[in-house]
XYZ file of C-alpha atoms in Angstrom:
346
model
C -31.656 14.419 -6.963
C -34.665 16.383 -5.404
C -33.342 19.631 -7.111
C -33.482 17.594 -10.390
C -36.875 16.403 -9.651
C -38.356 19.732 -8.629
C -36.520 22.550 -10.828
C -37.827 21.419 -14.360
C -41.409 22.052 -13.653
C -40.707 25.741 -12.483
C -38.507 26.253 -15.830
C -41.432 24.788 -17.911
C -43.598 27.451 -15.822
C -41.488 30.101 -17.480
C -42.125 28.822 -20.881
C -45.778 28.359 -20.281
C -47.891 31.687 -20.810
C -51.138 30.025 -19.778
C -49.765 28.500 -16.506
C -48.500 31.948 -15.529
C -51.798 33.648 -16.365
C -53.416 31.164 -14.148
C -51.098 31.791 -11.239
C -51.261 35.501 -11.446
C -52.667 37.131 -8.170
C -55.223 39.507 -10.041
C -56.622 36.513 -11.968
C -60.547 37.253 -11.660
C -61.393 33.716 -12.336
C -59.303 32.484 -9.218
C -58.706 29.217 -10.734
C -56.407 27.778 -8.282
C -57.685 24.279 -8.676
C -56.960 24.347 -12.366
C -53.412 25.942 -11.580
C -52.537 22.925 -9.197
C -53.856 20.469 -11.693
C -51.640 22.105 -14.383
C -48.668 22.128 -11.998
C -49.372 18.476 -11.269
C -49.271 17.733 -15.091
C -46.150 19.753 -15.472
C -44.364 17.983 -12.573
C -45.420 14.415 -13.750
C -44.080 15.330 -17.292
C -40.765 16.619 -16.356
C -40.215 13.897 -14.073
C -41.104 11.037 -16.465
C -38.629 12.621 -18.994
C -36.060 12.561 -16.469
C -36.548 8.921 -15.659
C -36.806 8.204 -19.274
C -33.550 9.799 -20.080
C -31.851 7.971 -17.186
C -33.437 4.801 -18.390
C -32.199 5.412 -21.892
C -28.748 6.114 -20.695
C -28.407 3.063 -18.321
C -30.043 0.575 -20.806
C -28.141 1.758 -24.081
C -25.947 4.910 -24.332
C -23.873 4.039 -21.227
C -23.054 0.649 -22.602
C -21.687 2.058 -25.941
C -18.166 3.515 -26.501
C -19.153 6.536 -27.329
C -15.947 8.018 -25.654
C -14.147 7.051 -28.770
C -16.264 9.183 -31.063
C -15.701 12.867 -31.813
C -17.536 15.288 -29.466
C -19.622 16.454 -32.103
C -20.791 13.138 -33.163
C -21.408 12.216 -29.307
C -23.551 15.366 -28.749
C -25.524 14.471 -32.104
C -26.091 11.043 -30.514
C -27.280 12.559 -27.378
C -29.442 15.143 -29.124
C -31.106 12.662 -31.488
C -31.734 10.085 -28.305
C -33.213 13.121 -26.477
C -35.562 13.932 -29.367
C -36.762 10.228 -29.484
C -37.299 9.944 -25.813
C -39.215 13.161 -25.412
C -41.615 12.606 -28.271
C -42.112 8.917 -27.203
C -42.679 10.082 -23.582
C -45.145 12.913 -24.794
C -47.178 10.580 -26.724
C -47.604 7.997 -24.018
C -48.366 10.648 -21.420
C -51.100 12.631 -23.605
C -54.101 11.067 -22.226
C -52.911 11.835 -18.516
C -51.718 15.192 -19.549
C -55.139 15.861 -21.387
C -56.936 14.769 -18.247
C -55.106 16.908 -15.934
C -54.541 19.973 -17.848
C -56.346 19.979 -21.453
C -54.423 23.402 -22.190
C -50.985 21.824 -21.752
C -51.550 19.564 -24.850
C -53.594 21.934 -27.154
C -50.293 22.247 -28.924
C -48.552 18.530 -28.901
C -45.760 19.775 -31.096
C -45.265 22.718 -29.143
C -44.984 20.751 -25.985
C -42.324 18.275 -27.691
C -40.138 21.178 -28.763
C -40.366 22.615 -25.306
C -39.541 19.165 -23.715
C -36.586 18.614 -26.003
C -35.157 22.213 -25.232
C -35.602 21.673 -21.469
C -34.025 18.438 -21.667
C -31.068 19.364 -23.644
C -30.572 22.394 -21.312
C -30.853 20.105 -18.262
C -28.608 17.484 -19.585
C -25.979 19.911 -20.817
C -25.777 21.391 -17.142
C -25.644 17.545 -15.779
C -22.797 16.961 -18.168
C -20.838 20.045 -17.194
C -21.212 19.318 -13.761
C -19.887 15.706 -14.211
C -17.245 17.074 -16.244
C -16.224 19.630 -13.382
C -16.409 16.923 -10.640
C -14.218 14.485 -12.755
C -11.518 17.252 -13.521
C -11.427 17.658 -9.588
C -11.296 13.980 -9.030
C -8.252 13.873 -11.426
C -6.429 16.740 -9.953
C -6.765 15.162 -6.516
C -5.461 11.709 -7.843
C -2.409 13.756 -9.396
C -1.874 15.558 -6.317
C -1.925 12.372 -4.310
C 0.351 10.662 -6.548
C 2.871 13.503 -6.679
C 2.809 13.244 -2.605
C 3.487 9.722 -2.566
C 6.466 10.002 -5.081
C 7.878 12.510 -2.891
C 7.384 10.505 0.234
C 8.855 7.639 -1.701
C 11.938 9.724 -2.883
C 12.483 10.939 0.724
C 12.349 7.386 2.214
C 14.832 6.052 -0.473
C 17.096 9.027 0.142
C 17.215 8.169 3.798
C 17.918 4.392 3.116
C 20.658 5.503 0.823
C 22.233 7.599 3.478
C 22.278 4.484 5.777
C 23.790 1.979 3.483
C 27.255 3.712 2.838
C 27.668 4.400 6.631
C 27.646 0.767 7.580
C 29.413 -0.337 4.579
C 32.395 2.188 5.189
C 32.809 0.631 8.742
C 32.466 -2.994 7.698
C 35.092 -2.329 5.119
C 37.440 -1.106 7.844
C 37.066 -4.335 9.601
C 38.185 -6.347 6.261
C 41.336 -4.139 5.876
C 42.384 -4.717 9.283
C 42.506 -8.541 8.209
C 44.226 -8.185 4.855
C 47.650 -8.282 6.520
C 47.301 -10.806 9.508
C 44.831 -13.279 8.082
C 44.047 -13.313 4.332
C 41.820 -16.195 4.177
C 39.636 -14.888 6.914
C 39.693 -11.680 5.018
C 38.393 -13.233 1.828
C 35.589 -14.824 3.951
C 34.607 -11.801 5.579
C 34.673 -10.124 1.947
C 32.024 -12.833 1.003
C 29.637 -11.725 4.028
C 30.205 -8.155 2.937
C 29.025 -8.890 -0.570
C 25.841 -10.392 1.224
C 25.394 -7.286 3.030
C 25.916 -5.153 0.222
C 23.554 -7.104 -1.770
C 20.797 -6.902 0.685
C 21.321 -3.195 1.144
C 20.883 -2.744 -2.702
C 17.558 -4.848 -2.848
C 16.397 -3.042 0.433
C 16.560 0.282 -1.534
C 13.719 -0.813 -4.094
C 11.408 -2.087 -1.389
C 9.909 -0.286 1.617
C 9.243 -3.197 3.793
C 10.778 -6.632 4.216
C 10.281 -9.582 6.338
C 11.589 -9.237 9.888
C 13.428 -12.507 9.279
C 15.333 -10.900 6.426
C 16.414 -8.021 8.704
C 17.616 -10.514 11.379
C 19.662 -12.497 8.953
C 21.286 -9.280 7.595
C 22.084 -8.142 11.039
C 23.374 -11.574 12.034
C 26.011 -11.427 8.891
C 26.931 -7.999 10.165
C 27.760 -8.999 13.705
C 29.575 -11.909 12.306
C 31.620 -9.629 10.612
C 32.207 -7.488 13.487
C 32.884 -10.580 15.490
C 35.852 -11.303 13.397
C 37.222 -8.000 14.133
C 36.561 -7.872 17.815
C 36.632 -11.857 18.339
C 35.884 -12.737 22.137
C 35.303 -9.089 23.092
C 31.971 -9.094 21.308
C 29.213 -11.453 22.399
C 25.738 -11.423 20.725
C 22.405 -12.285 21.861
C 19.521 -12.783 19.434
C 16.135 -13.307 21.134
C 13.471 -13.461 18.467
C 10.680 -15.900 18.200
C 10.806 -17.522 14.552
C 6.955 -16.976 14.495
C 7.594 -13.045 14.475
C 9.926 -13.499 11.334
C 7.029 -12.952 8.546
C 6.119 -9.449 9.973
C 6.802 -6.572 7.681
C 9.559 -3.946 8.635
C 11.186 -1.363 6.803
C 14.784 -2.500 5.148
C 17.949 -1.570 7.221
C 15.881 -0.793 10.267
C 18.075 -2.596 12.707
C 21.435 -2.311 11.124
C 22.332 1.317 12.352
C 20.975 0.335 15.757
C 23.246 -2.680 16.087
C 26.267 -0.745 14.593
C 25.747 1.986 17.158
C 25.494 -0.949 19.889
C 28.816 -2.010 18.563
C 30.539 1.073 18.420
C 29.370 2.898 21.659
C 29.070 -0.323 23.840
C 31.303 -3.080 22.972
C 34.300 -1.542 21.318
C 34.656 0.986 24.214
C 35.252 -1.437 26.879
C 38.556 -3.572 27.292
C 36.561 -6.492 28.183
C 34.185 -5.855 25.415
C 30.398 -6.391 25.806
C 27.019 -8.044 24.692
C 24.732 -6.700 22.028
C 21.059 -8.038 22.575
C 18.442 -7.974 20.007
C 15.051 -8.867 21.083
C 11.644 -8.826 19.530
C 8.022 -9.198 20.797
C 4.399 -8.432 20.381
C 2.458 -5.742 22.291
C -1.044 -5.857 21.077
C -1.172 -4.821 17.238
C 2.494 -3.673 17.633
C 5.928 -5.013 17.046
C 8.423 -4.062 19.638
C 12.173 -4.560 18.716
C 14.847 -3.860 21.135
C 18.709 -3.284 20.555
C 20.472 -3.277 23.980
C 24.271 -3.241 25.003
C 25.812 -3.292 28.203
C 28.361 -0.612 27.618
C 28.784 2.895 29.193
C 25.398 4.242 28.254
C 24.506 7.342 26.441
C 26.674 9.646 28.347
C 29.686 7.367 28.891
C 31.016 6.790 25.473
C 34.130 8.498 24.534
C 32.835 8.658 20.901
C 30.559 11.594 20.162
C 28.451 11.163 17.095
C 26.281 13.346 15.223
C 23.304 11.333 16.067
C 22.480 11.257 12.077
C 21.421 7.546 12.164
C 18.679 7.894 14.897
C 17.362 11.219 13.286
C 17.086 9.395 9.660
C 15.430 6.343 11.194
C 12.759 8.585 12.994
C 12.180 10.442 9.755
C 11.629 6.894 7.934
C 9.421 5.585 10.626
C 7.376 8.947 10.519
C 7.115 8.862 6.552
C 5.904 5.153 6.619
C 3.800 4.867 9.851
C 3.042 8.446 10.774
C 2.469 8.386 14.579
C 2.275 4.683 14.677
C 5.834 4.320 14.296
C 8.374 5.353 17.134
C 11.832 5.014 18.196
C 12.949 5.626 21.913
C 16.604 5.848 22.698
C 18.206 6.072 26.147
C 19.494 4.071 29.180
C 18.528 0.385 29.395
C 16.737 -1.236 32.171
C 20.219 -2.748 33.417
C 22.252 0.220 32.297
C 23.878 0.601 29.089
C 22.064 1.632 25.964
C 18.713 0.854 24.785
C 16.885 1.711 21.394
C 13.317 0.406 21.563
C 11.182 0.564 18.130
C 7.508 0.593 18.142
C 5.495 -0.210 14.749
C 2.481 -1.846 13.545
C 2.644 -5.623 13.182
C 1.763 -6.142 9.576
C 2.127 -9.805 8.589
C 3.493 -11.059 5.305
C 1.010 -12.902 3.292
């Protein structure tokens, strides 16, 4: 803004031979008072022209749909407006300029021509700068959208990798029932249909209410209870008031599945899978615990893919705010603890 107010007077000085003569160091007359008054007149003139152009744009040109016109027509409109503004401004300022620097207005037509030329050059520079900044903003926006699209694709890929994993294990449970209890197998298939529908719907969303996650895990555990019967015991300790908090879909499924696979299924007497949720300040804590042999006691050695995928999903969705701890529980067994921001559904 200061550059726009100060630079035009010096451009005008370069075009004004009288003013340059006054400012010469070897000027015998030493008329520095005249020079200062001339500089004041030039500064007043150029800044009034600047303000007049801004007012003309804000009051008229800025409200017209000029972008729909061809570029040559737009430039013609801008040039005509500049000529009208400079001519009107020069005529209005003529008495003041004559009082400050009579030599400046000895050729009014020449002053108008200079004002139009300088205004066109100055507005052209402003236009080019605005176009340059608009292009930078557009490129940044496109880059940001590409980054979001890449992150979205990675999150969806991780969710797709989770879904077939639990569906495969659940179908094994149904297969074990077909020969011995067809009716129960049919009921179990109905529950699996709900699980499959939830997994498909979840692949289209980044977050769901915690209550939906609890319901999905409950359906899964009921399927596994049919398989393990009294060997699998379940405790879900979640306050219904927390059900509206948003969490990623299929967040609890792999943790509960691991608790069943490495905990209850590895003991003859079975075991208990506990799901707990609580608030810690602005964070939601989710616990999945089992009373099995613990991290190093299970005879089944997994690849750890489900935990790695879950950590990657949390990182993509929450950054450093989403964390997963997996290790020995407070009473033995295995515990998975999730910490993520508590964002409530509206």
